[in-house]
PDB file of C-alpha atoms in Angstrom:
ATOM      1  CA  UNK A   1      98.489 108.787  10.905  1.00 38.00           C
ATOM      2  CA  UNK A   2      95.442 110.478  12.908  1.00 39.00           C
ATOM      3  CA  UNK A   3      96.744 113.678  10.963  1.00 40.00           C
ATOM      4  CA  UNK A   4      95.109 112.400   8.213  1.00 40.00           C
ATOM      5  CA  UNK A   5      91.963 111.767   9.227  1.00 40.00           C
ATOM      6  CA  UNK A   6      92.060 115.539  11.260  1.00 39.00           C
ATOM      7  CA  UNK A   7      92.590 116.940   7.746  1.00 39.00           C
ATOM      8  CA  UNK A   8      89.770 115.102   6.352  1.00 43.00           C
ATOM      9  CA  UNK A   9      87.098 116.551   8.806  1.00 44.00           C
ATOM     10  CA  UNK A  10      87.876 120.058   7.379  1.00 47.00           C
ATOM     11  CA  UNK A  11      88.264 118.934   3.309  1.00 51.00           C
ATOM     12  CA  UNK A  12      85.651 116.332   3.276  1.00 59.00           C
ATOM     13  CA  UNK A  13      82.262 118.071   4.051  1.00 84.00           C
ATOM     14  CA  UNK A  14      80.343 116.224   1.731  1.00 88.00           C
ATOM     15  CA  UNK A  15      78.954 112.964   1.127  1.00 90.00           C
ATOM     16  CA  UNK A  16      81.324 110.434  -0.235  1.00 89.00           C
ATOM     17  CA  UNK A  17      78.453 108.850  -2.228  1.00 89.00           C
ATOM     18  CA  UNK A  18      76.050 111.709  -3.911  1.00 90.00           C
ATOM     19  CA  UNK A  19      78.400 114.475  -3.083  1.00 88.00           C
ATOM     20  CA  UNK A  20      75.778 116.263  -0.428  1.00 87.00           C
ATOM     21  CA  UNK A  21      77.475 119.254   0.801  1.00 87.00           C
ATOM     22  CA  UNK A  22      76.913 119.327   4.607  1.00 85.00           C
ATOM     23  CA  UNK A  23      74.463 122.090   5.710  1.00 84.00           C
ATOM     24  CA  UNK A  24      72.900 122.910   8.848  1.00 75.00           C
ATOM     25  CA  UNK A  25      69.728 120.591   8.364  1.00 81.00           C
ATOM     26  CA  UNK A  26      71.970 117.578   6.454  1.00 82.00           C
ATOM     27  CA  UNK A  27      74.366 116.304   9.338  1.00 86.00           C
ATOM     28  CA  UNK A  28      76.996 113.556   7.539  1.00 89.00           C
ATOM     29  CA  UNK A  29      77.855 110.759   9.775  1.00 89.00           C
ATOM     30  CA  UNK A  30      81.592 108.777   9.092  1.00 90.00           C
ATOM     31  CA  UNK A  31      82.392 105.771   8.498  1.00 90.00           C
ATOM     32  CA  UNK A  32      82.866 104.190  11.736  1.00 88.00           C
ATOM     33  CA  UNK A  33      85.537 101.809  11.026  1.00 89.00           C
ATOM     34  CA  UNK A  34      88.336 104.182   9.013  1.00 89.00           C
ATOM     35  CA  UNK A  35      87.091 107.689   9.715  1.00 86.00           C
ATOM     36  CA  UNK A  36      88.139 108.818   6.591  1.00 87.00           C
ATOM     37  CA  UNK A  37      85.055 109.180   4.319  1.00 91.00           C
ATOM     38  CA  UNK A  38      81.179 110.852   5.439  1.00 91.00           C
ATOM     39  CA  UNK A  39      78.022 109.632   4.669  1.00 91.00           C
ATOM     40  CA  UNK A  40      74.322 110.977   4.190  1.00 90.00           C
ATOM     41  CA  UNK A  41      72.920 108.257   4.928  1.00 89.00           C
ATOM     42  CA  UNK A  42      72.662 104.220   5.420  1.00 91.00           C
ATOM     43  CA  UNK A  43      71.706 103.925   1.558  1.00 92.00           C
ATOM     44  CA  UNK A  44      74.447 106.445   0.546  1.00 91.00           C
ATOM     45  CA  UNK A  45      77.007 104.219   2.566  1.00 91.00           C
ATOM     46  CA  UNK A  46      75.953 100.977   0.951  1.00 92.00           C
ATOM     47  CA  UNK A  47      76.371 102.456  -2.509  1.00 92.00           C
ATOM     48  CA  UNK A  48      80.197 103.599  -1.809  1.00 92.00           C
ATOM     49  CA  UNK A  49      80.810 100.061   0.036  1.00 92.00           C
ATOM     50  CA  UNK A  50      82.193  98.648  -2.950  1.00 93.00           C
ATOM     51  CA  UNK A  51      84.520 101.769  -4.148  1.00 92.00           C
ATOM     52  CA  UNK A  52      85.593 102.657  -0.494  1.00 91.00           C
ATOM     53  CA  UNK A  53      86.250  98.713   1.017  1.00 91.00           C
ATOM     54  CA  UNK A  54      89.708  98.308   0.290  1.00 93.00           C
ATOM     55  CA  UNK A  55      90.628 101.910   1.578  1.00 92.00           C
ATOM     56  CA  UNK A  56      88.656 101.287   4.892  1.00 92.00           C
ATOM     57  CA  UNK A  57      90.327  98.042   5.638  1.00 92.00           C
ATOM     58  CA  UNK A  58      94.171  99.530   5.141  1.00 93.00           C
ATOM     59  CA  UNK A  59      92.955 102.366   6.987  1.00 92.00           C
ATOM     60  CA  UNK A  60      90.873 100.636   9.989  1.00 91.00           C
ATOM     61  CA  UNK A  61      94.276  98.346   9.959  1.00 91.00           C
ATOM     62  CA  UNK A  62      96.348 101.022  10.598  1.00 91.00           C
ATOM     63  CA  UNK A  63      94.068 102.398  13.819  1.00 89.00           C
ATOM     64  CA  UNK A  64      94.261  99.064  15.477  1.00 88.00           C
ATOM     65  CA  UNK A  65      97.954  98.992  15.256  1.00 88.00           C
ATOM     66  CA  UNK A  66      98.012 102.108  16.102  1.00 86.00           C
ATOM     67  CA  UNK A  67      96.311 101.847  19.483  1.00 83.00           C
ATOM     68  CA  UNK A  68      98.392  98.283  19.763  1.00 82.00           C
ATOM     69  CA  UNK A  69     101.517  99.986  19.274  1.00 82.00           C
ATOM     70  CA  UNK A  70     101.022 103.366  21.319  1.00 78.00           C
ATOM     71  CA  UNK A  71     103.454 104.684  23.309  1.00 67.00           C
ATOM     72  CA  UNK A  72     102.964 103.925  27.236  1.00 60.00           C
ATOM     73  CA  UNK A  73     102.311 107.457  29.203  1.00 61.00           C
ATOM     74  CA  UNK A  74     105.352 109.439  30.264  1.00 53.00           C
ATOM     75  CA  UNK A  75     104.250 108.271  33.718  1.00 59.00           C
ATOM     76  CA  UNK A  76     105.193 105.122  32.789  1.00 67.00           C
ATOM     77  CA  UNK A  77     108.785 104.171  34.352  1.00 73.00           C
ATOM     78  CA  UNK A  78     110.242 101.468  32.206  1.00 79.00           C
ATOM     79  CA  UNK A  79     110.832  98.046  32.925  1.00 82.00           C
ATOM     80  CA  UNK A  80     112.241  96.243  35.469  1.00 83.00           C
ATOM     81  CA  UNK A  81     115.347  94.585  34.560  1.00 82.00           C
ATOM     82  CA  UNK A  82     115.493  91.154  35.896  1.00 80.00           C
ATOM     83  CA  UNK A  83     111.851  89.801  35.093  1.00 80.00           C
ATOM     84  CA  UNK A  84     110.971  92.755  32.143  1.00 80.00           C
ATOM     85  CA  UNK A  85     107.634  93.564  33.658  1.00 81.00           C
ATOM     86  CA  UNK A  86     106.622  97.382  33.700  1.00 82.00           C
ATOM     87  CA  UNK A  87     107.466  98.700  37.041  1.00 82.00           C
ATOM     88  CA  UNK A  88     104.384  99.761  38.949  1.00 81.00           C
ATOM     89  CA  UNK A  89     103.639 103.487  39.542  1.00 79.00           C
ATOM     90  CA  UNK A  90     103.490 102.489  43.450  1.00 82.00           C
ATOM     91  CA  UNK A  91     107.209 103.533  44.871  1.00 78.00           C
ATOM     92  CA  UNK A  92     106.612 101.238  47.511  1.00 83.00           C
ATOM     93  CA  UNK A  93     106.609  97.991  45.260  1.00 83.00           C
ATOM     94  CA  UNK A  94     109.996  98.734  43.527  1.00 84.00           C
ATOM     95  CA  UNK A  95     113.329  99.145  44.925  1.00 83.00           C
ATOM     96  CA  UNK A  96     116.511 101.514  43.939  1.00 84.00           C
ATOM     97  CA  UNK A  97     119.384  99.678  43.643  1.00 81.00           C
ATOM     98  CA  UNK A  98     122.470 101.250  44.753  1.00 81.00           C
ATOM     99  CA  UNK A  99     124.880  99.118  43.149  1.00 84.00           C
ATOM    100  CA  UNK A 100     123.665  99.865  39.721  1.00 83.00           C
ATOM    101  CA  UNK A 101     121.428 103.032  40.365  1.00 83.00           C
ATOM    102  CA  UNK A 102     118.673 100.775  38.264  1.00 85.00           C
ATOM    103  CA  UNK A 103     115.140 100.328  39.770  1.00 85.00           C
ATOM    104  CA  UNK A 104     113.783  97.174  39.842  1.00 85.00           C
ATOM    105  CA  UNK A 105     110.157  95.997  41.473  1.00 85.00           C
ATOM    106  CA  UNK A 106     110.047  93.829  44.395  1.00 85.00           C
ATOM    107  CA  UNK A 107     109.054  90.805  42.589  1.00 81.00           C
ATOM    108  CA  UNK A 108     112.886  89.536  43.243  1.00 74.00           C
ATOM    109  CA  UNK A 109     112.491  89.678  46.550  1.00 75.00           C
ATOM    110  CA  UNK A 110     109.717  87.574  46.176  1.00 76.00           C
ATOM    111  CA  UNK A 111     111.566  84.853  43.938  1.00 76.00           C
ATOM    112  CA  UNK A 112     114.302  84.550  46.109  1.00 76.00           C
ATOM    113  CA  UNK A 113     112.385  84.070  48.976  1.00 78.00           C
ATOM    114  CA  UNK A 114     110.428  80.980  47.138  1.00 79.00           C
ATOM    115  CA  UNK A 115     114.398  79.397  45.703  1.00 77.00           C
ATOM    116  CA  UNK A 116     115.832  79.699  48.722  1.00 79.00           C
ATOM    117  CA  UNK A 117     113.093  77.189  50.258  1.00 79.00           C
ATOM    118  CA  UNK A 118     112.974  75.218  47.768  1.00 74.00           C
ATOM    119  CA  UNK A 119     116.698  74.523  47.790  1.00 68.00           C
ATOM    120  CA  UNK A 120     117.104  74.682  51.371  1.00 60.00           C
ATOM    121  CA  UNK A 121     117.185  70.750  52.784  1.00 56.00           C
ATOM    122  CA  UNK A 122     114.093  69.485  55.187  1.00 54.00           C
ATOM    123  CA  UNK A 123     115.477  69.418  58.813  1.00 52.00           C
ATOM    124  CA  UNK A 124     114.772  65.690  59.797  1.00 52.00           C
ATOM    125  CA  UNK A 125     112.188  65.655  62.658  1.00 49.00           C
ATOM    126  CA  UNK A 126     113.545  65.242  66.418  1.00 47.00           C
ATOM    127  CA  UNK A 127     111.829  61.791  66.652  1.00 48.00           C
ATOM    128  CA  UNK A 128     113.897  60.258  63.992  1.00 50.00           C
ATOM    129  CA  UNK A 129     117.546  62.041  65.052  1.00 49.00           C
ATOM    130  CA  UNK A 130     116.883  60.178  68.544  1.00 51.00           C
ATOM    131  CA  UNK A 131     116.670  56.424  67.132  1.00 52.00           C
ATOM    132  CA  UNK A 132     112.787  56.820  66.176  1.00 51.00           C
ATOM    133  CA  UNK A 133     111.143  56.949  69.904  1.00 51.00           C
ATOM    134  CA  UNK A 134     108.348  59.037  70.206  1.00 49.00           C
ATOM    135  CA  UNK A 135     108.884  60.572  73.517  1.00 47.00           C
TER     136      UNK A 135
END
């Protein structure tokens, strides 16, 4: 998709309205939402809105999903597992497991921690195992 819009910075080097050639003292601006056409000026760009609308919406479309739908950076290690979260560059947050050779981030630890207490009956007090003196 951006290959597009790379070739039309060397074809399209005039303006998409009056047909301007671009020359040392005439410096065409684009269309900041597509990137696809060039423009002389403000007037020049208001004259083509009507032909070039429908192109610069599909176009500016595509961009956003593009960005949306980008790749993560080959730093990026994947998700964990058991909660689907990306795992965090810091080695220190995730763990190796050896059973499965799978990484997963620390966040289970956590989890665990928080069921087991929850599950995990309230000792009675000492008062009330004695016969409810308070000694």
């Amino acid at each position: 998709m951006s290959g597009g819009a790379e070739e039309s910075d060397d074809t399209m080097m005039f303006c998409a309205s009056c047909g301007i050639a671009e020359v040392d003292d005439i410096k065409l601006k684009k269309c900041t939402a597509c990137d696809l056409v060039k423009y002389c000026s403000v007037k020049c760009q208001r004259n083509h809105r009507p032909q070039h609308k429908r192109a610069c919406k599909k176009r500016a479309a595509e961009l956003r999903d593009e960005i949306l739908f980008k790749q993560p950076e080959s730093r990026d290690l994947g998700d964990c597992p058991i909660c689907f979260l990306p795992l965090p560059i810091d080695h220190t947050k995730s763990t190796l497991m050896a059973c499965c050779s799978k990484t997963i981030c620390n966040g289970w630890d956590y989890a665990n921690m928080i069921r087991e207490t929850e599950e995990r009956p309230i000792l009675p007090s000492l008062n009330t195992r004695i016969g409810g003196r308070n000694e």
